[in-house]
CSV table of C-alpha atoms and ligand atoms in Angstrom, one decimal:
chain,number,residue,atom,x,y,z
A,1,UNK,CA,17.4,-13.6,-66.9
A,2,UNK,CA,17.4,-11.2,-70.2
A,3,UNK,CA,15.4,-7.9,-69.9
A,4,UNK,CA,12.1,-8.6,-71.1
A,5,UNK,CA,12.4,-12.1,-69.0
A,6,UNK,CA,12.9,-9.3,-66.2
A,7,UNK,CA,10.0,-7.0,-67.8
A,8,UNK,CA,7.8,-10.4,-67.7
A,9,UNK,CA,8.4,-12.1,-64.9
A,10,UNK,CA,7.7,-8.3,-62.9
A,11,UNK,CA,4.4,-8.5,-65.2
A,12,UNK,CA,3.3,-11.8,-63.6
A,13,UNK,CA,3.6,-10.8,-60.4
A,14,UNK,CA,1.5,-7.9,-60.5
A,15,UNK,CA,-0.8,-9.8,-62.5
A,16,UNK,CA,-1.4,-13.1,-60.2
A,17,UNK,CA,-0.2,-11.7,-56.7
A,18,UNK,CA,-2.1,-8.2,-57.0
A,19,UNK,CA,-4.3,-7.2,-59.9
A,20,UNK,CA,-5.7,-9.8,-61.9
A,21,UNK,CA,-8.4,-7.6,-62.8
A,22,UNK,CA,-6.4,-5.6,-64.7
A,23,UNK,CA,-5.5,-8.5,-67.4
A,24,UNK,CA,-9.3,-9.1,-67.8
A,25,UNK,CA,-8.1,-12.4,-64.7
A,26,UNK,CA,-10.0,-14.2,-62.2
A,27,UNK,CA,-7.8,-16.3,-59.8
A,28,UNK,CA,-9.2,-19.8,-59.5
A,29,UNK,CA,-9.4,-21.4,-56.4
A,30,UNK,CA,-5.9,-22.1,-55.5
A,31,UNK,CA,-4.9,-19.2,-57.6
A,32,UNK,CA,-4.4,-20.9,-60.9
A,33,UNK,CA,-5.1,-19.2,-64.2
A,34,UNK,CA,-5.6,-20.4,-67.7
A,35,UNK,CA,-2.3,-20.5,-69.6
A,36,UNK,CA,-4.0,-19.2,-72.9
A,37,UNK,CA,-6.1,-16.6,-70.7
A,38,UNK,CA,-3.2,-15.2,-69.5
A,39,UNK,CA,-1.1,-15.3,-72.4
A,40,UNK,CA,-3.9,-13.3,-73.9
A,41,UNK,CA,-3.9,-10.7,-70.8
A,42,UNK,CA,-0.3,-10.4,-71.2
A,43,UNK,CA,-0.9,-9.5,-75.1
A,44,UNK,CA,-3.6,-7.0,-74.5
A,45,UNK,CA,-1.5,-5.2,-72.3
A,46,UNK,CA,1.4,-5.1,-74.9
A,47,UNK,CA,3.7,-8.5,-74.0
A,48,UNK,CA,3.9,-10.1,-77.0
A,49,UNK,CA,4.7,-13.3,-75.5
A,50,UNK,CA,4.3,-17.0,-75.8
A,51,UNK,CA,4.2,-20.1,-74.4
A,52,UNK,CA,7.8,-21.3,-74.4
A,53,UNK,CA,9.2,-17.8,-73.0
A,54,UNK,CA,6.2,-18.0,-70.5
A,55,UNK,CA,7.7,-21.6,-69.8
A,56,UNK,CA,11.1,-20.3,-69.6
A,57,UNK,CA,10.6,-17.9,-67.1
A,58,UNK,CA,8.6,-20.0,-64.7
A,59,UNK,CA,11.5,-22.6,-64.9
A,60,UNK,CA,13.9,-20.1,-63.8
A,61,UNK,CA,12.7,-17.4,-61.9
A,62,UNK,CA,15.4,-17.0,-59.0
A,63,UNK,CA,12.9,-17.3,-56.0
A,64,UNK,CA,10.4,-19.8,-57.7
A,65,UNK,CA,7.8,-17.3,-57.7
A,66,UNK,CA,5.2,-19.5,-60.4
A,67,UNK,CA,4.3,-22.7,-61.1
A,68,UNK,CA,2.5,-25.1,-63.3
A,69,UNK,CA,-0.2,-27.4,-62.8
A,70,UNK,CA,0.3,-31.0,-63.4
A,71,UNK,CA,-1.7,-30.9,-66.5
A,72,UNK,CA,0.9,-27.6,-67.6
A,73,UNK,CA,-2.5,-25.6,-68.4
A,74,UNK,CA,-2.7,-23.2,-65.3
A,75,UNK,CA,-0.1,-21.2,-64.1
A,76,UNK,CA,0.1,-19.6,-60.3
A,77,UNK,CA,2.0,-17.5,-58.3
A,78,UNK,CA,3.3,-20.1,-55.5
A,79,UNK,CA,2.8,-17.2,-52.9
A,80,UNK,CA,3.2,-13.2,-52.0
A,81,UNK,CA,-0.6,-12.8,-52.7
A,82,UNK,CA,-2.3,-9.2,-52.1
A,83,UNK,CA,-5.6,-10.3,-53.5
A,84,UNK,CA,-7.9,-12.8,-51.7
A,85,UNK,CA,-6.8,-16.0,-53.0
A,86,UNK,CA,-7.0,-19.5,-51.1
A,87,UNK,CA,-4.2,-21.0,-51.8
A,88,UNK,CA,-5.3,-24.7,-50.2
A,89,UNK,CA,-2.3,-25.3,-48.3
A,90,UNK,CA,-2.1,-27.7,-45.9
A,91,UNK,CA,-0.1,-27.3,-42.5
A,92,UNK,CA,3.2,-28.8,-42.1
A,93,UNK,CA,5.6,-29.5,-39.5
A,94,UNK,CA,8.3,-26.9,-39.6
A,95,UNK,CA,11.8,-27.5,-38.6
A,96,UNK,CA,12.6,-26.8,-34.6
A,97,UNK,CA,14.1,-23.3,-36.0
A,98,UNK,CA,12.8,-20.9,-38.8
A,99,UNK,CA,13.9,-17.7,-39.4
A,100,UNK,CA,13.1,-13.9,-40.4
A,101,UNK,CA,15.1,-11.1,-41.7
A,102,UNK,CA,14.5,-7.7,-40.7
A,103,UNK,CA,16.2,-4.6,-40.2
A,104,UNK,CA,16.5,-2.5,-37.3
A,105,UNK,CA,13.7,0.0,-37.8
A,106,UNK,CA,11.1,-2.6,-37.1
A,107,UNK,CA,12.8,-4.8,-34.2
A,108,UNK,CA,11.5,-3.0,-31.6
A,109,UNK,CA,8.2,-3.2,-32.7
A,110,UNK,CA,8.1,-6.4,-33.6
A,111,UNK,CA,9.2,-7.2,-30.2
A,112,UNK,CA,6.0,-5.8,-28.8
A,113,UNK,CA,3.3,-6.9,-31.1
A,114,UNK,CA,5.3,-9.9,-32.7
A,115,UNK,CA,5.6,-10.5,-37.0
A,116,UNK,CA,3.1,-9.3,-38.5
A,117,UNK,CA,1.5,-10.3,-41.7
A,118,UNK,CA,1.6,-6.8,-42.7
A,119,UNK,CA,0.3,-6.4,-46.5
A,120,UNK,CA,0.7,-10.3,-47.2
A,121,UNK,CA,-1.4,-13.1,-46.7
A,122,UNK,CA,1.2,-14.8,-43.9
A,123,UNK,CA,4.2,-13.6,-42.4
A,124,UNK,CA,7.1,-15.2,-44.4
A,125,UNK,CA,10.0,-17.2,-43.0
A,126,UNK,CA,13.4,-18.4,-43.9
A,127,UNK,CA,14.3,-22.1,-43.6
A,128,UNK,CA,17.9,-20.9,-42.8
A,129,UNK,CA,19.6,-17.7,-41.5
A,130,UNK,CA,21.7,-17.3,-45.1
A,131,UNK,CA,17.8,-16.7,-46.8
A,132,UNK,CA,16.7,-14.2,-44.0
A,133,UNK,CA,19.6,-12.2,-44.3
A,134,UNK,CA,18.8,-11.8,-48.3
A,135,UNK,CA,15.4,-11.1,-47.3
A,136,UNK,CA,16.3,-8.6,-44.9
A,137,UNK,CA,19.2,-6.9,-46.9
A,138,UNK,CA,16.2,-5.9,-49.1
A,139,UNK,CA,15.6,-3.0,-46.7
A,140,UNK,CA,19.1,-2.1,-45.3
A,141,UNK,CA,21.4,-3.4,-42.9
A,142,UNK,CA,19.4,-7.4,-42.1
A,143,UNK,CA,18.5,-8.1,-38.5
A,144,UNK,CA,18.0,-12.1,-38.5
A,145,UNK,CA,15.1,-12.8,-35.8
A,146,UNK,CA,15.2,-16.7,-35.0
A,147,UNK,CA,11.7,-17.8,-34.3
A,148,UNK,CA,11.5,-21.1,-32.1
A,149,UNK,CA,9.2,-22.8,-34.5
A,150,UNK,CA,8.6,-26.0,-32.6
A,151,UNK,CA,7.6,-24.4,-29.5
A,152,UNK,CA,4.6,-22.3,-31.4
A,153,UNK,CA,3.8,-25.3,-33.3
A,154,UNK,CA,3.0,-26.9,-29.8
A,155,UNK,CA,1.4,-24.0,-28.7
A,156,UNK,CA,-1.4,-25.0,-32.0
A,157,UNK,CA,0.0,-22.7,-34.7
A,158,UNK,CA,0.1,-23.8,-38.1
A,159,UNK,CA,2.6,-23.7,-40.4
A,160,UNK,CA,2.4,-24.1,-43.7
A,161,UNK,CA,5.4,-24.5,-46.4
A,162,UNK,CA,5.1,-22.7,-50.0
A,163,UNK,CA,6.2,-24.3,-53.1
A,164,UNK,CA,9.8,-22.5,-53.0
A,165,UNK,CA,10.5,-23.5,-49.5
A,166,UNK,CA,9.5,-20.6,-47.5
A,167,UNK,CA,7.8,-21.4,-44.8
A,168,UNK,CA,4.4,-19.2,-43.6
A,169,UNK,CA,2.3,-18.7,-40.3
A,170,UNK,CA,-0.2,-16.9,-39.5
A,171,UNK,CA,1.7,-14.6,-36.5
A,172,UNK,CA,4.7,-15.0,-34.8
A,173,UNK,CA,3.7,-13.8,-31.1
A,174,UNK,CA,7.2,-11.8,-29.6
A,175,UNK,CA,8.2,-14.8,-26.8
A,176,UNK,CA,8.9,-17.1,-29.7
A,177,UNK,CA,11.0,-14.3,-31.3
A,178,UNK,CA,15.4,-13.8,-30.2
A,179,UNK,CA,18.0,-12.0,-32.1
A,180,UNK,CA,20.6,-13.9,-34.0
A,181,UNK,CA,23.8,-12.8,-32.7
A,182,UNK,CA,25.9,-11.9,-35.7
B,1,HQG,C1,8.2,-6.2,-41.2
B,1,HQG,C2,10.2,-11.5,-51.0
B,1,HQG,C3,6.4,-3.6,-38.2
B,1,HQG,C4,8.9,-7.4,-41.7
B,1,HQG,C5,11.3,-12.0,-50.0
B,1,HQG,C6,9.2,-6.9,-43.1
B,1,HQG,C7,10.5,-12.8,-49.1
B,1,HQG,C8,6.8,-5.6,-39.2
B,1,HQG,C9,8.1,-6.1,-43.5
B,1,HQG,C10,9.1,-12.3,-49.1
B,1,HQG,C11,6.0,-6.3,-38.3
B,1,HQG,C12,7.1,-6.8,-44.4
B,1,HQG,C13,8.6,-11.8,-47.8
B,1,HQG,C14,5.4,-5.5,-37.2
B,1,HQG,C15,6.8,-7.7,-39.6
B,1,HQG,N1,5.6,-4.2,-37.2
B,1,HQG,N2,7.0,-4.3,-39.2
B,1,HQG,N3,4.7,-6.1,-36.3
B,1,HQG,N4,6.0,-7.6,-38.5
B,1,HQG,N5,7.3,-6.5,-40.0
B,1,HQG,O1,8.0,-7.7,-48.0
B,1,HQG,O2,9.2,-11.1,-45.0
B,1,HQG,O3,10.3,-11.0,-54.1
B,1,HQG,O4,5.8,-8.1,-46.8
B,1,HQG,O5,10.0,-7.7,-41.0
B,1,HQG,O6,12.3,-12.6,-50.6
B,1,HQG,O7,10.3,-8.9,-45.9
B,1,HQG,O8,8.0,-11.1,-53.0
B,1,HQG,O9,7.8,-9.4,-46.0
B,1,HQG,O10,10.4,-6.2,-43.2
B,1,HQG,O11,10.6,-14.2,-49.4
B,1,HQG,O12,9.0,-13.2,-54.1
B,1,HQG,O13,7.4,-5.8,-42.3
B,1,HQG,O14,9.1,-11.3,-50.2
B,1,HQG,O15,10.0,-12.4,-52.0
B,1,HQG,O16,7.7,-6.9,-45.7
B,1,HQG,O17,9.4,-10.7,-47.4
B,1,HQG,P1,7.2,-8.0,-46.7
B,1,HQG,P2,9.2,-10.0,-46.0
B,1,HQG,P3,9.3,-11.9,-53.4
């Protein structure tokens, strides 16, 4: 990604994860907005941008962070929502084993009040210890928590699965939660 792919693609997520409002936006159910309303939003706030680099940037941001809808005239942020937003997802079966990177600053607490959704709308989790350990490096050294998925979904939690293949829930209470040894 070039820098003012960079400089957009930052743009959009503050725009449709935190502060619509700001680009004259209201998220539609579902979070979609209008293509050409946003495009405007972006231009009013100085991004001179169009269409096909709007296009470009969806297609290849590295975590699959927007999407189109199947008529290609809203756009959405697939997930990391501050705002209110229903996002109509349906619950999923997840695999028998998700997983959640960390660092050590927050295991022991986690280990007493379980994940948290903290300042999202679900806590997030990796499909595979590889992605967790990304997610994780992001604040230091990764701790990679293995949470025994099948066992909550038993237990009646939900699960849902976002567009780019994390999975979300609600809470992850601390007796589905064991250290990765690594
Ligand atoms: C921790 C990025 C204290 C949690 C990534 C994490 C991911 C607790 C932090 C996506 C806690 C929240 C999500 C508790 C959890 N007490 N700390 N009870 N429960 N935590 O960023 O999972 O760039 O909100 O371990 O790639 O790190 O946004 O969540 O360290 O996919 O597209 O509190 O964000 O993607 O941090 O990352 P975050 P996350 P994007």
């Amino acid at each position: 990604m070039g820098k003012t792919d960079l400089q957009l693609s930052r743009r959009l997520s503050y725009l449709l994860r935190h502060a619509p409002q700001e680009a004259g936006l209201t998220l539609e159910s579902g979070g979609w907005v209008r293509v050409e309303k946003l495009l405007a939003g972006l231009r009013a706030g100085g991004l001179n941008v169009g269409r096909g680099e709007l296009e470009a940037v969806v297609a290849e941001s590295d975590k699959q962070r927007f999407a189109f809808d199947d008529t290609g005239e809203r756009v959405r942020a697939n997930q990391g929502h501050s705002v209110p937003v229903d996002l109509e997802l349906v619950p999923q079966t997840p695999p028998d084993l998700l997983y959640h990177g960390t660092t050590r600053q927050f295991t022991a607490v986690i280990f007493t009040d379980g994940l948290k959704k903290m300042t999202r709308h679900h806590v997030h989790l990796s499909p595979d210890p590889e992605t967790a350990a990304r997610v994780g490096a992001r604040r230091g050294r990764p701790v990679i928590l293995r949470v025994d998925a099948g066992a909550m979904q038993q237990a009646g939690h939900l699960f849902y699965r976002s567009e780019n293949g994390v999975w979300l829930s609600d809470h992850v209470p601390p007796e589905y939660l064991s250290i990765l040894p690594g």
